[in-house]
Amino acid sequence: MNYKRIEIIFFGIVSLISLILSQIIIIYKTEYIGLFGLDQNVPFFSIILLVGISFIVFNHLILKISVFKNLIYSLVGITLTYILSKIIFGIVIGFFVRLDNGKTPLGWEFQYMWSVIPIMTGLLMILTEFYGKRLKKPVCKNV
């Protein structure tokens, strides 16, 4: 199986899980308050952790770098992409609120917080390509 197919399958699975959970589990405003927007919603944060752990394993299998270097690069990457995906989500939601002239129901943007997970996943996949180029390690085409 080639690398691009694995990326597409992984992104599809993460997006599908996020879509299903967004219809089942509601994120309330009181659950959203936290350090750097860290959610108190256990299923949301659990999925973020699973995406982070799978990114660490994904980088180890694809880039073939040492475990310690992979752990350091991955943890920095996960933290930065989580914060960046929250910022991107905030900008998009702000645009939609402005487009609706501020008439949106209070708290509806918290329901769409699940879209942070596919955004983060996409950024992590881009980051794997960047790490491969930066470390001068070819990204394995066949896994």
XYZ file of C-alpha atoms in Angstrom:
143
model
C 0.000 0.000 0.000
C 1.466 3.342 -0.918
C 1.871 6.410 1.274
C -0.783 8.600 -0.372
C -3.415 5.872 -0.046
C -2.621 5.519 3.661
C -2.951 9.302 4.087
C -6.325 9.370 2.323
C -7.669 6.437 4.331
C -6.446 7.931 7.615
C -7.894 11.367 6.839
C -11.185 9.784 5.755
C -11.479 7.736 8.942
C -10.698 10.720 11.170
C -13.185 12.917 9.298
C -15.905 10.260 9.488
C -15.380 9.751 13.224
C -15.473 13.525 13.766
C -18.672 13.819 11.742
C -20.382 11.018 13.662
C -19.297 12.349 17.052
C -20.396 15.881 16.120
C -23.922 14.543 15.664
C -23.921 12.520 18.888
C -21.865 14.466 21.439
C -22.488 18.173 21.962
C -19.725 20.485 23.130
C -21.132 23.160 25.412
C -19.594 26.556 26.059
C -18.789 25.618 29.663
C -16.786 22.609 28.437
C -14.758 24.739 26.052
C -13.185 27.086 28.598
C -9.625 26.101 29.397
C -5.943 26.745 28.867
C -5.328 27.556 25.165
C -8.873 26.406 24.482
C -8.226 22.901 25.774
C -11.615 21.328 25.992
C -13.016 19.658 29.043
C -15.044 17.424 26.717
C -13.539 13.967 27.276
C -14.485 12.382 23.905
C -13.114 15.372 21.973
C -9.842 15.425 23.858
C -9.561 11.621 23.610
C -9.832 11.785 19.827
C -7.192 14.545 19.778
C -4.887 12.294 21.822
C -5.532 9.325 19.505
C -4.715 11.459 16.462
C -1.523 12.608 18.208
C -0.451 9.074 19.106
C -1.186 7.825 15.597
C 0.882 10.726 14.230
C 3.844 9.633 16.353
C 3.539 6.059 15.053
C 2.920 7.314 11.505
C 6.088 9.436 11.585
C 8.117 6.559 12.976
C 6.968 4.219 10.205
C 7.153 6.718 7.350
C 10.271 8.772 8.151
C 12.367 6.017 9.734
C 14.009 8.327 12.295
C 15.107 7.499 15.823
C 12.449 7.118 18.510
C 13.665 10.037 20.635
C 13.945 12.468 17.714
C 10.543 11.325 16.455
C 8.968 11.865 19.870
C 10.387 15.377 20.219
C 9.445 16.442 16.665
C 6.008 14.866 16.953
C 5.142 16.443 20.307
C 6.176 19.881 19.078
C 4.253 19.319 15.855
C 1.114 18.086 17.622
C 1.081 21.078 19.954
C 1.624 23.610 17.173
C -0.911 22.068 14.807
C -3.526 21.867 17.577
C -3.122 25.563 18.345
C -3.021 26.454 14.637
C -6.135 24.397 13.901
C -7.970 26.198 16.735
C -6.924 29.531 15.217
C -8.041 28.475 11.725
C -11.338 27.246 13.163
C -11.843 30.540 15.011
C -11.202 32.554 11.851
C -13.634 30.452 9.807
C -16.342 30.626 12.496
C -15.790 34.380 12.837
C -16.262 34.706 9.088
C -19.523 32.730 9.204
C -20.840 34.777 12.136
C -20.035 37.984 10.260
C -21.643 36.557 7.108
C -24.809 35.868 9.117
C -24.745 39.418 10.571
C -24.367 38.077 14.108
C -27.799 36.393 14.077
C -26.480 32.902 14.711
C -27.762 31.077 17.772
C -25.548 31.314 20.822
C -23.216 28.363 21.106
C -23.670 26.834 17.668
C -19.984 27.341 16.974
C -19.159 24.986 19.843
C -21.077 22.218 18.081
C -18.784 22.627 15.068
C -15.692 22.352 17.275
C -15.381 18.771 16.013
C -14.097 20.149 12.706
C -10.846 21.025 14.498
C -9.880 17.341 14.379
C -9.816 16.964 10.555
C -8.055 20.343 10.267
C -5.410 19.152 12.734
C -5.066 15.841 10.885
C -4.501 17.595 7.568
C -1.901 19.877 9.130
C -0.126 16.883 10.678
C 0.075 15.167 7.291
C 1.565 18.318 5.775
C 3.983 18.417 8.712
C 5.155 14.868 7.977
C 6.108 15.952 4.460
C 7.882 19.006 5.901
C 9.801 16.884 8.423
C 10.847 14.530 5.638
C 12.253 17.402 3.578
C 13.801 19.157 6.573
C 15.545 16.025 7.869
C 16.531 15.045 4.311
C 14.791 11.731 4.835
C 12.722 10.531 1.918
C 9.130 9.832 2.811
C 8.665 6.128 2.179
C 6.381 5.606 -0.792
C 5.656 1.989 0.094
C 4.870 0.974 3.626
